[in-house]
Amino acid sequence: MRKWASDWFDLPPDVTSEVPRIEMIGPYRLQIENHQGVVHFSHHEMKVKVSQGQLAIMGEQLKIKAIHPDVIWIEGTIHELRYMK
């Protein structure tokens, strides 16, 4: 059904599926859509659950700027971003 809607309305797949959509603005801000919650948080490492695994964010002075059911904003100096299945 989701694929049909995506094809019919000519929508990008990330709009109609539950895969994470990640937007990074420089090395200082990260926006993750379609997350499933925070698994681990410290000022140097954060793990966010997504539909098919986890995203690991490593850096300095990491903080959650805002969190909503569908999107989370992370700020700090981001050194590394890993997708772990």
N, CA, C and O atoms as a CHARMM CRD file, in Angstrom:
* protein
*
  340
    1    1 MET  N      0.82000  -1.19500   0.00000 PROA 1      0.00000
    2    1 MET  CA     0.00000   0.00000   0.00000 PROA 1      0.00000
    3    1 MET  C      0.86900   1.26700   0.00000 PROA 1      0.00000
    4    1 MET  O      0.60400   2.21000  -0.74500 PROA 1      0.00000
    5    2 ARG  N      1.91400   1.27300   0.85000 PROA 2      0.00000
    6    2 ARG  CA     2.78400   2.45100   0.90700 PROA 2      0.00000
    7    2 ARG  C      3.52500   2.65500  -0.40900 PROA 2      0.00000
    8    2 ARG  O      3.66400   3.78200  -0.88500 PROA 2      0.00000
    9    3 LYS  N      4.00100   1.55400  -0.99500 PROA 3      0.00000
   10    3 LYS  CA     4.69800   1.66600  -2.27800 PROA 3      0.00000
   11    3 LYS  C      3.73800   2.18000  -3.33500 PROA 3      0.00000
   12    3 LYS  O      4.10400   3.03000  -4.14600 PROA 3      0.00000
   13    4 TRP  N      2.52300   1.67700  -3.33400 PROA 4      0.00000
   14    4 TRP  CA     1.52600   2.13900  -4.29600 PROA 4      0.00000
   15    4 TRP  C      1.28800   3.64100  -4.12800 PROA 4      0.00000
   16    4 TRP  O      1.25900   4.37600  -5.11500 PROA 4      0.00000
   17    5 ALA  N      1.11800   4.10200  -2.88500 PROA 5      0.00000
   18    5 ALA  CA     0.89100   5.52900  -2.62900 PROA 5      0.00000
   19    5 ALA  C      2.09500   6.35000  -3.08200 PROA 5      0.00000
   20    5 ALA  O      1.94200   7.42700  -3.65900 PROA 5      0.00000
   21    6 SER  N      3.28600   5.83300  -2.81700 PROA 6      0.00000
   22    6 SER  CA     4.49900   6.53600  -3.22700 PROA 6      0.00000
   23    6 SER  C      4.56500   6.66500  -4.74500 PROA 6      0.00000
   24    6 SER  O      4.88100   7.73000  -5.27400 PROA 6      0.00000
   25    7 ASP  N      4.26300   5.56700  -5.43900 PROA 7      0.00000
   26    7 ASP  CA     4.29100   5.59000  -6.90400 PROA 7      0.00000
   27    7 ASP  C      3.17000   6.45600  -7.47300 PROA 7      0.00000
   28    7 ASP  O      3.39900   7.26000  -8.37600 PROA 7      0.00000
   29    8 TRP  N      1.96200   6.28900  -6.94400 PROA 8      0.00000
   30    8 TRP  CA     0.78600   7.00200  -7.45600 PROA 8      0.00000
   31    8 TRP  C      0.93700   8.51900  -7.31800 PROA 8      0.00000
   32    8 TRP  O      0.66000   9.26000  -8.26100 PROA 8      0.00000
   33    9 PHE  N      1.37300   8.97400  -6.15600 PROA 9      0.00000
   34    9 PHE  CA     1.49200  10.40500  -5.90800 PROA 9      0.00000
   35    9 PHE  C      2.88600  10.95300  -6.22500 PROA 9      0.00000
   36    9 PHE  O      3.16700  12.13000  -5.99600 PROA 9      0.00000
   37   10 ASP  N      3.75800  10.08200  -6.75700 PROA 10     0.00000
   38   10 ASP  CA     5.12200  10.46600  -7.09800 PROA 10     0.00000
   39   10 ASP  C      5.85100  11.07800  -5.89700 PROA 10     0.00000
   40   10 ASP  O      6.50600  12.11400  -6.00900 PROA 10     0.00000
   41   11 LEU  N      5.71800  10.40400  -4.74000 PROA 11     0.00000
   42   11 LEU  CA     6.36600  10.85500  -3.50800 PROA 11     0.00000
   43   11 LEU  C      7.68800  10.12500  -3.32200 PROA 11     0.00000
   44   11 LEU  O      7.81800   8.97500  -3.74400 PROA 11     0.00000
   45   12 PRO  N      8.67100  10.76800  -2.70000 PROA 12     0.00000
   46   12 PRO  CA     9.91600  10.05000  -2.39600 PROA 12     0.00000
   47   12 PRO  C      9.65400   8.92900  -1.39200 PROA 12     0.00000
   48   12 PRO  O      8.76100   9.05700  -0.55400 PROA 12     0.00000
   49   13 PRO  N     10.41100   7.83800  -1.46000 PROA 13     0.00000
   50   13 PRO  CA    10.17300   6.68800  -0.57400 PROA 13     0.00000
   51   13 PRO  C     10.24600   7.01300   0.91500 PROA 13     0.00000
   52   13 PRO  O      9.54800   6.38100   1.70800 PROA 13     0.00000
   53   14 ASP  N     11.07700   7.98600   1.32000 PROA 14     0.00000
   54   14 ASP  CA    11.20500   8.28600   2.74800 PROA 14     0.00000
   55   14 ASP  C      9.93500   8.91000   3.31900 PROA 14     0.00000
   56   14 ASP  O      9.73400   8.88800   4.53400 PROA 14     0.00000
   57   15 VAL  N      9.08800   9.45900   2.47800 PROA 15     0.00000
   58   15 VAL  CA     7.85100  10.07900   2.95900 PROA 15     0.00000
   59   15 VAL  C      6.82100   9.01900   3.32800 PROA 15     0.00000
   60   15 VAL  O      6.06100   9.20100   4.27900 PROA 15     0.00000
   61   16 THR  N      6.78700   7.91100   2.58600 PROA 16     0.00000
   62   16 THR  CA     5.75400   6.90200   2.79200 PROA 16     0.00000
   63   16 THR  C      6.24700   5.65900   3.52800 PROA 16     0.00000
   64   16 THR  O      5.46100   4.73700   3.74400 PROA 16     0.00000
   65   17 SER  N      7.49100   5.60300   3.91000 PROA 17     0.00000
   66   17 SER  CA     8.00300   4.43900   4.63700 PROA 17     0.00000
   67   17 SER  C      8.47100   4.85800   6.01900 PROA 17     0.00000
   68   17 SER  O      8.46000   6.04000   6.36400 PROA 17     0.00000
   69   18 GLU  N      8.87800   3.88500   6.79500 PROA 18     0.00000
   70   18 GLU  CA     9.30800   4.15100   8.16800 PROA 18     0.00000
   71   18 GLU  C     10.82600   4.24400   8.29300 PROA 18     0.00000
   72   18 GLU  O     11.35200   4.21600   9.40500 PROA 18     0.00000
   73   19 VAL  N     11.52300   4.35300   7.19500 PROA 19     0.00000
   74   19 VAL  CA    12.97900   4.47100   7.25500 PROA 19     0.00000
   75   19 VAL  C     13.35100   5.83600   7.81300 PROA 19     0.00000
   76   19 VAL  O     12.61500   6.80400   7.62000 PROA 19     0.00000
   77   20 PRO  N     14.48800   5.92800   8.50500 PROA 20     0.00000
   78   20 PRO  CA    14.87300   7.22900   9.05800 PROA 20     0.00000
   79   20 PRO  C     15.29500   8.19600   7.95700 PROA 20     0.00000
   80   20 PRO  O     15.89600   7.80900   6.95500 PROA 20     0.00000
   81   21 ARG  N     14.96800   9.43300   8.17200 PROA 21     0.00000
   82   21 ARG  CA    15.42800  10.51100   7.28100 PROA 21     0.00000
   83   21 ARG  C     16.34900  11.37700   8.12500 PROA 21     0.00000
   84   21 ARG  O     15.93300  11.92500   9.14600 PROA 21     0.00000
   85   22 ILE  N     17.60500  11.50000   7.69700 PROA 22     0.00000
   86   22 ILE  CA    18.62100  12.17800   8.49300 PROA 22     0.00000
   87   22 ILE  C     19.09700  13.41900   7.74500 PROA 22     0.00000
   88   22 ILE  O     19.47600  13.35100   6.57600 PROA 22     0.00000
   89   23 GLU  N     19.06900  14.54300   8.43800 PROA 23     0.00000
   90   23 GLU  CA    19.57500  15.78500   7.86200 PROA 23     0.00000
   91   23 GLU  C     20.62500  16.33800   8.81300 PROA 23     0.00000
   92   23 GLU  O     20.36100  16.55400   9.99600 PROA 23     0.00000
   93   24 MET  N     21.82400  16.56600   8.27500 PROA 24     0.00000
   94   24 MET  CA    22.91400  17.10000   9.08200 PROA 24     0.00000
   95   24 MET  C     23.26900  18.48400   8.56500 PROA 24     0.00000
   96   24 MET  O     23.53000  18.66500   7.37600 PROA 24     0.00000
   97   25 ILE  N     23.27600  19.45200   9.46100 PROA 25     0.00000
   98   25 ILE  CA    23.60200  20.82700   9.10900 PROA 25     0.00000
   99   25 ILE  C     24.97900  21.12300   9.69000 PROA 25     0.00000
  100   25 ILE  O     25.12400  21.39500  10.88200 PROA 25     0.00000
  101   26 GLY  N     25.99200  21.06500   8.81900 PROA 26     0.00000
  102   26 GLY  CA    27.35800  21.21900   9.29500 PROA 26     0.00000
  103   26 GLY  C     27.67500  20.12900  10.30100 PROA 26     0.00000
  104   26 GLY  O     26.98000  19.11500  10.34800 PROA 26     0.00000
  105   27 PRO  N     28.70000  20.31400  11.10000 PROA 27     0.00000
  106   27 PRO  CA    29.02500  19.32700  12.12600 PROA 27     0.00000
  107   27 PRO  C     28.35900  19.62600  13.46800 PROA 27     0.00000
  108   27 PRO  O     28.77000  19.08000  14.49200 PROA 27     0.00000
  109   28 TYR  N     27.33600  20.48500  13.48100 PROA 28     0.00000
  110   28 TYR  CA    26.78400  20.96100  14.74900 PROA 28     0.00000
  111   28 TYR  C     25.31500  20.63100  15.00300 PROA 28     0.00000
  112   28 TYR  O     24.85100  20.75400  16.13700 PROA 28     0.00000
  113   29 ARG  N     24.57900  20.22000  13.98500 PROA 29     0.00000
  114   29 ARG  CA    23.15700  19.95600  14.19500 PROA 29     0.00000
  115   29 ARG  C     22.72000  18.76500  13.34600 PROA 29     0.00000
  116   29 ARG  O     23.10500  18.63100  12.18400 PROA 29     0.00000
  117   30 LEU  N     21.90500  17.90500  13.95900 PROA 30     0.00000
  118   30 LEU  CA    21.42000  16.70000  13.30400 PROA 30     0.00000
  119   30 LEU  C     19.92700  16.58500  13.55600 PROA 30     0.00000
  120   30 LEU  O     19.46500  16.73200  14.68700 PROA 30     0.00000
  121   31 GLN  N     19.18000  16.32200  12.49700 PROA 31     0.00000
  122   31 GLN  CA    17.73800  16.10800  12.62100 PROA 31     0.00000
  123   31 GLN  C     17.44000  14.70300  12.12600 PROA 31     0.00000
  124   31 GLN  O     17.82400  14.33900  11.01400 PROA 31     0.00000
  125   32 ILE  N     16.75000  13.90600  12.95300 PROA 32     0.00000
  126   32 ILE  CA    16.41200  12.53500  12.58900 PROA 32     0.00000
  127   32 ILE  C     14.90000  12.40000  12.62700 PROA 32     0.00000
  128   32 ILE  O     14.27700  12.57500  13.67400 PROA 32     0.00000
  129   33 GLU  N     14.30900  12.08600  11.47200 PROA 33     0.00000
  130   33 GLU  CA    12.87300  11.84400  11.39200 PROA 33     0.00000
  131   33 GLU  C     12.63200  10.34100  11.41700 PROA 33     0.00000
  132   33 GLU  O     13.50900   9.56300  11.03900 PROA 33     0.00000
  133   34 ASN  N     11.46600   9.93500  11.85500 PROA 34     0.00000
  134   34 ASN  CA    11.05300   8.52800  11.93900 PROA 34     0.00000
  135   34 ASN  C     11.90500   7.73300  12.92600 PROA 34     0.00000
  136   34 ASN  O     12.19600   6.56100  12.68900 PROA 34     0.00000
  137   35 HSD  N     12.30400   8.36000  14.02600 PROA 35     0.00000
  138   35 HSD  CA    13.05400   7.64500  15.06300 PROA 35     0.00000
  139   35 HSD  C     12.07900   6.87800  15.95800 PROA 35     0.00000
  140   35 HSD  O     10.87200   7.11800  15.92500 PROA 35     0.00000
  141   36 GLN  N     12.60800   5.96600  16.74600 PROA 36     0.00000
  142   36 GLN  CA    11.79600   5.16800  17.66400 PROA 36     0.00000
  143   36 GLN  C     12.27300   5.30700  19.10400 PROA 36     0.00000
  144   36 GLN  O     11.99800   4.44300  19.93700 PROA 36     0.00000
  145   37 GLY  N     12.98100   6.38100  19.39600 PROA 37     0.00000
  146   37 GLY  CA    13.39000   6.64600  20.76400 PROA 37     0.00000
  147   37 GLY  C     14.89500   6.65400  20.95600 PROA 37     0.00000
  148   37 GLY  O     15.65400   6.17800  20.11200 PROA 37     0.00000
  149   38 VAL  N     15.30500   7.20700  22.08700 PROA 38     0.00000
  150   38 VAL  CA    16.72100   7.28600  22.45100 PROA 38     0.00000
  151   38 VAL  C     17.07500   6.05800  23.27900 PROA 38     0.00000
  152   38 VAL  O     16.41700   5.77500  24.28000 PROA 38     0.00000
  153   39 VAL  N     18.10100   5.33200  22.87400 PROA 39     0.00000
  154   39 VAL  CA    18.55200   4.12500  23.56600 PROA 39     0.00000
  155   39 VAL  C     19.61100   4.47000  24.60800 PROA 39     0.00000
  156   39 VAL  O     19.60600   3.92100  25.71000 PROA 39     0.00000
  157   40 HSD  N     20.51600   5.37500  24.25800 PROA 40     0.00000
  158   40 HSD  CA    21.62000   5.75200  25.14900 PROA 40     0.00000
  159   40 HSD  C     21.93400   7.22400  24.93300 PROA 40     0.00000
  160   40 HSD  O     21.89700   7.72200  23.80800 PROA 40     0.00000
  161   41 PHE  N     22.24700   7.91700  26.03400 PROA 41     0.00000
  162   41 PHE  CA    22.60600   9.32500  25.91200 PROA 41     0.00000
  163   41 PHE  C     23.70600   9.68400  26.89600 PROA 41     0.00000
  164   41 PHE  O     23.60700   9.39200  28.08700 PROA 41     0.00000
  165   42 SER  N     24.75500  10.31900  26.38800 PROA 42     0.00000
  166   42 SER  CA    25.76700  10.98600  27.20300 PROA 42     0.00000
  167   42 SER  C     26.21700  12.19600  26.39000 PROA 42     0.00000
  168   42 SER  O     25.78300  12.37500  25.25200 PROA 42     0.00000
  169   43 HSD  N     27.06900  13.01400  26.95500 PROA 43     0.00000
  170   43 HSD  CA    27.51400  14.20200  26.23100 PROA 43     0.00000
  171   43 HSD  C     28.51200  13.87800  25.11600 PROA 43     0.00000
  172   43 HSD  O     28.87700  14.75000  24.32700 PROA 43     0.00000
  173   44 HSD  N     28.95600  12.59100  25.06000 PROA 44     0.00000
  174   44 HSD  CA    29.93000  12.18500  24.04400 PROA 44     0.00000
  175   44 HSD  C     29.38300  11.15200  23.06400 PROA 44     0.00000
  176   44 HSD  O     29.95000  10.95600  21.98900 PROA 44     0.00000
  177   45 GLU  N     28.27900  10.49000  23.43100 PROA 45     0.00000
  178   45 GLU  CA    27.72300   9.45200  22.56200 PROA 45     0.00000
  179   45 GLU  C     26.21800   9.36100  22.76000 PROA 45     0.00000
  180   45 GLU  O     25.70600   9.46900  23.87400 PROA 45     0.00000
  181   46 MET  N     25.52800   9.15800  21.64500 PROA 46     0.00000
  182   46 MET  CA    24.08500   9.00100  21.69900 PROA 46     0.00000
  183   46 MET  C     23.69900   7.89200  20.72500 PROA 46     0.00000
  184   46 MET  O     24.26100   7.79500  19.63400 PROA 46     0.00000
  185   47 LYS  N     22.74000   7.05600  21.11900 PROA 47     0.00000
  186   47 LYS  CA    22.22000   6.01900  20.23000 PROA 47     0.00000
  187   47 LYS  C     20.71400   6.21700  20.11500 PROA 47     0.00000
  188   47 LYS  O     20.00700   6.34300  21.11500 PROA 47     0.00000
  189   48 VAL  N     20.24400   6.24100  18.87500 PROA 48     0.00000
  190   48 VAL  CA    18.83400   6.46000  18.58400 PROA 48     0.00000
  191   48 VAL  C     18.31300   5.24600  17.82800 PROA 48     0.00000
  192   48 VAL  O     18.90500   4.83000  16.83200 PROA 48     0.00000
  193   49 LYS  N     17.20500   4.67500  18.30000 PROA 49     0.00000
  194   49 LYS  CA    16.60900   3.50800  17.64400 PROA 49     0.00000
  195   49 LYS  C     15.84200   3.95800  16.40900 PROA 49     0.00000
  196   49 LYS  O     15.09300   4.93400  16.43900 PROA 49     0.00000
  197   50 VAL  N     16.05100   3.21700  15.31700 PROA 50     0.00000
  198   50 VAL  CA    15.31700   3.43900  14.07600 PROA 50     0.00000
  199   50 VAL  C     14.75100   2.09900  13.61800 PROA 50     0.00000
  200   50 VAL  O     15.04200   1.07000  14.22800 PROA 50     0.00000
  201   51 SER  N     13.95800   2.09500  12.56700 PROA 51     0.00000
  202   51 SER  CA    13.20700   0.90100  12.18400 PROA 51     0.00000
  203   51 SER  C     14.06800  -0.33500  11.95000 PROA 51     0.00000
  204   51 SER  O     13.61900  -1.44100  12.25000 PROA 51     0.00000
  205   52 GLN  N     15.27000  -0.19800  11.43500 PROA 52     0.00000
  206   52 GLN  CA    16.08100  -1.37100  11.12000 PROA 52     0.00000
  207   52 GLN  C     17.41900  -1.38100  11.84400 PROA 52     0.00000
  208   52 GLN  O     18.39100  -1.93600  11.33300 PROA 52     0.00000
  209   53 GLY  N     17.48300  -0.77400  13.02400 PROA 53     0.00000
  210   53 GLY  CA    18.72700  -0.77500  13.78300 PROA 53     0.00000
  211   53 GLY  C     18.85100   0.44300  14.67000 PROA 53     0.00000
  212   53 GLY  O     17.87300   0.90200  15.25900 PROA 53     0.00000
  213   54 GLN  N     20.06100   0.95900  14.75900 PROA 54     0.00000
  214   54 GLN  CA    20.33400   2.13400  15.59100 PROA 54     0.00000
  215   54 GLN  C     21.28000   3.08100  14.86200 PROA 54     0.00000
  216   54 GLN  O     22.09800   2.66500  14.04100 PROA 54     0.00000
  217   55 LEU  N     21.14600   4.35700  15.18400 PROA 55     0.00000
  218   55 LEU  CA    22.10000   5.35900  14.74100 PROA 55     0.00000
  219   55 LEU  C     22.96300   5.71200  15.93700 PROA 55     0.00000
  220   55 LEU  O     22.43400   6.03100  17.00200 PROA 55     0.00000
  221   56 ALA  N     24.26600   5.66500  15.78900 PROA 56     0.00000
  222   56 ALA  CA    25.19300   6.05800  16.84600 PROA 56     0.00000
  223   56 ALA  C     25.81100   7.38800  16.44700 PROA 56     0.00000
  224   56 ALA  O     26.36800   7.52800  15.35800 PROA 56     0.00000
  225   57 ILE  N     25.70600   8.36000  17.34200 PROA 57     0.00000
  226   57 ILE  CA    26.25100   9.68700  17.11100 PROA 57     0.00000
  227   57 ILE  C     27.34300   9.91300  18.14400 PROA 57     0.00000
  228   57 ILE  O     27.08300   9.81900  19.34300 PROA 57     0.00000
  229   58 MET  N     28.56400  10.20900  17.70000 PROA 58     0.00000
  230   58 MET  CA    29.66600  10.47800  18.60300 PROA 58     0.00000
  231   58 MET  C     30.13100  11.91200  18.40300 PROA 58     0.00000
  232   58 MET  O     30.18300  12.41500  17.28100 PROA 58     0.00000
  233   59 GLY  N     30.47000  12.56400  19.52100 PROA 59     0.00000
  234   59 GLY  CA    30.93500  13.93500  19.42600 PROA 59     0.00000
  235   59 GLY  C     31.21900  14.52200  20.78800 PROA 59     0.00000
  236   59 GLY  O     31.53600  13.80400  21.73600 PROA 59     0.00000
  237   60 GLU  N     31.10500  15.83200  20.87800 PROA 60     0.00000
  238   60 GLU  CA    31.35600  16.55600  22.12300 PROA 60     0.00000
  239   60 GLU  C     30.17400  17.46100  22.42600 PROA 60     0.00000
  240   60 GLU  O     29.56300  18.03100  21.52100 PROA 60     0.00000
  241   61 GLN  N     29.86400  17.58400  23.68400 PROA 61     0.00000
  242   61 GLN  CA    28.79300  18.45600  24.17100 PROA 61     0.00000
  243   61 GLN  C     27.47400  18.18600  23.45100 PROA 61     0.00000
  244   61 GLN  O     26.74700  19.11500  23.10000 PROA 61     0.00000
  245   62 LEU  N     27.17100  16.89600  23.23300 PROA 62     0.00000
  246   62 LEU  CA    25.92400  16.53200  22.57700 PROA 62     0.00000
  247   62 LEU  C     24.75400  16.82300  23.50300 PROA 62     0.00000
  248   62 LEU  O     24.83500  16.61000  24.71300 PROA 62     0.00000
  249   63 LYS  N     23.67900  17.30600  22.92600 PROA 63     0.00000
  250   63 LYS  CA    22.46400  17.54500  23.70100 PROA 63     0.00000
  251   63 LYS  C     21.26300  17.38600  22.79000 PROA 63     0.00000
  252   63 LYS  O     21.33800  17.60900  21.58100 PROA 63     0.00000
  253   64 ILE  N     20.15700  16.99600  23.39700 PROA 64     0.00000
  254   64 ILE  CA    18.90000  16.89300  22.67700 PROA 64     0.00000
  255   64 ILE  C     18.24300  18.25900  22.73900 PROA 64     0.00000
  256   64 ILE  O     17.80300  18.70100  23.80100 PROA 64     0.00000
  257   65 LYS  N     18.18000  18.91700  21.60700 PROA 65     0.00000
  258   65 LYS  CA    17.57500  20.24900  21.54300 PROA 65     0.00000
  259   65 LYS  C     16.05200  20.14600  21.63100 PROA 65     0.00000
  260   65 LYS  O     15.41000  20.94900  22.30700 PROA 65     0.00000
  261   66 ALA  N     15.47800  19.15500  20.94600 PROA 66     0.00000
  262   66 ALA  CA    14.03400  18.92000  20.98800 PROA 66     0.00000
  263   66 ALA  C     13.77400  17.47700  20.59000 PROA 66     0.00000
  264   66 ALA  O     14.51500  16.88900  19.80300 PROA 66     0.00000
  265   67 ILE  N     12.70600  16.91700  21.14800 PROA 67     0.00000
  266   67 ILE  CA    12.31500  15.55500  20.78300 PROA 67     0.00000
  267   67 ILE  C     10.79400  15.50300  20.70100 PROA 67     0.00000
  268   67 ILE  O     10.08400  15.96900  21.59200 PROA 67     0.00000
  269   68 HSD  N     10.32400  14.92700  19.61300 PROA 68     0.00000
  270   68 HSD  CA     8.89900  14.74200  19.36000 PROA 68     0.00000
  271   68 HSD  C      8.70500  13.29600  18.91100 PROA 68     0.00000
  272   68 HSD  O      9.68800  12.61700  18.61300 PROA 68     0.00000
  273   69 PRO  N      7.48100  12.81300  18.85300 PROA 69     0.00000
  274   69 PRO  CA     7.27200  11.41600  18.45900 PROA 69     0.00000
  275   69 PRO  C      7.86300  11.04900  17.09100 PROA 69     0.00000
  276   69 PRO  O      8.21800   9.89100  16.86900 PROA 69     0.00000
  277   70 ASP  N      7.97200  12.00200  16.18900 PROA 70     0.00000
  278   70 ASP  CA     8.45600  11.67800  14.85100 PROA 70     0.00000
  279   70 ASP  C      9.80500  12.30100  14.48800 PROA 70     0.00000
  280   70 ASP  O     10.37900  11.95500  13.45500 PROA 70     0.00000
  281   71 VAL  N     10.32100  13.21200  15.31500 PROA 71     0.00000
  282   71 VAL  CA    11.58300  13.87300  14.96600 PROA 71     0.00000
  283   71 VAL  C     12.36800  14.22900  16.22600 PROA 71     0.00000
  284   71 VAL  O     11.79300  14.55500  17.26400 PROA 71     0.00000
  285   72 ILE  N     13.69400  14.16000  16.11100 PROA 72     0.00000
  286   72 ILE  CA    14.57200  14.54500  17.21000 PROA 72     0.00000
  287   72 ILE  C     15.66600  15.45500  16.64300 PROA 72     0.00000
  288   72 ILE  O     16.19900  15.19700  15.56400 PROA 72     0.00000
  289   73 TRP  N     15.99500  16.52100  17.38200 PROA 73     0.00000
  290   73 TRP  CA    17.06300  17.43800  16.99500 PROA 73     0.00000
  291   73 TRP  C     18.20000  17.29400  17.99500 PROA 73     0.00000
  292   73 TRP  O     17.99200  17.40100  19.20300 PROA 73     0.00000
  293   74 ILE  N     19.38700  17.05400  17.49200 PROA 74     0.00000
  294   74 ILE  CA    20.57800  16.87800  18.31900 PROA 74     0.00000
  295   74 ILE  C     21.57200  17.97600  17.94900 PROA 74     0.00000
  296   74 ILE  O     21.80100  18.25400  16.77200 PROA 74     0.00000
  297   75 GLU  N     22.15400  18.59200  18.97100 PROA 75     0.00000
  298   75 GLU  CA    23.15400  19.63500  18.74400 PROA 75     0.00000
  299   75 GLU  C     24.42000  19.30400  19.50700 PROA 75     0.00000
  300   75 GLU  O     24.38800  18.55300  20.48200 PROA 75     0.00000
  301   76 GLY  N     25.51900  19.85500  19.07100 PROA 76     0.00000
  302   76 GLY  CA    26.83200  19.65200  19.66400 PROA 76     0.00000
  303   76 GLY  C     27.85200  19.58700  18.53600 PROA 76     0.00000
  304   76 GLY  O     27.53600  19.89200  17.38600 PROA 76     0.00000
  305   77 THR  N     29.05500  19.19500  18.86400 PROA 77     0.00000
  306   77 THR  CA    30.07700  19.00100  17.83600 PROA 77     0.00000
  307   77 THR  C     30.05800  17.52700  17.45700 PROA 77     0.00000
  308   77 THR  O     30.49200  16.67700  18.23500 PROA 77     0.00000
  309   78 ILE  N     29.56300  17.22500  16.27800 PROA 78     0.00000
  310   78 ILE  CA    29.39200  15.83900  15.83800 PROA 78     0.00000
  311   78 ILE  C     30.63700  15.40700  15.07000 PROA 78     0.00000
  312   78 ILE  O     31.01800  16.02300  14.07500 PROA 78     0.00000
  313   79 HSD  N     31.27100  14.32100  15.55900 PROA 79     0.00000
  314   79 HSD  CA    32.48400  13.80000  14.93100 PROA 79     0.00000
  315   79 HSD  C     32.19600  12.59600  14.04200 PROA 79     0.00000
  316   79 HSD  O     32.86200  12.38800  13.02800 PROA 79     0.00000
  317   80 GLU  N     31.19600  11.80600  14.43200 PROA 80     0.00000
  318   80 GLU  CA    30.95300  10.55900  13.70600 PROA 80     0.00000
  319   80 GLU  C     29.48400  10.18400  13.80700 PROA 80     0.00000
  320   80 GLU  O     28.84100  10.39500  14.83600 PROA 80     0.00000
  321   81 LEU  N     28.96400   9.62100  12.71400 PROA 81     0.00000
  322   81 LEU  CA    27.59400   9.12200  12.64900 PROA 81     0.00000
  323   81 LEU  C     27.65200   7.73300  12.03000 PROA 81     0.00000
  324   81 LEU  O     28.15600   7.56500  10.91900 PROA 81     0.00000
  325   82 ARG  N     27.13400   6.73000  12.75400 PROA 82     0.00000
  326   82 ARG  CA    27.16100   5.34500  12.26900 PROA 82     0.00000
  327   82 ARG  C     25.76300   4.76200  12.26200 PROA 82     0.00000
  328   82 ARG  O     24.97200   5.01200  13.17100 PROA 82     0.00000
  329   83 TYR  N     25.45900   3.98000  11.22700 PROA 83     0.00000
  330   83 TYR  CA    24.21000   3.23200  11.14900 PROA 83     0.00000
  331   83 TYR  C     24.53400   1.78900  11.49500 PROA 83     0.00000
  332   83 TYR  O     25.34500   1.15900  10.81600 PROA 83     0.00000
  333   84 MET  N     23.91200   1.25500  12.54200 PROA 84     0.00000
  334   84 MET  CA    24.21000  -0.10500  12.99500 PROA 84     0.00000
  335   84 MET  C     22.96300  -0.96000  12.86100 PROA 84     0.00000
  336   84 MET  O     21.90700  -0.60400  13.38400 PROA 84     0.00000
  337   85 LYS  N     23.07400  -2.08300  12.16700 PROA 85     0.00000
  338   85 LYS  CA    21.95200  -3.01100  12.01100 PROA 85     0.00000
  339   85 LYS  C     21.91600  -3.97800  13.14700 PROA 85     0.00000
  340   85 LYS  O     21.04000  -4.84200  13.19600 PROA 85     0.00000
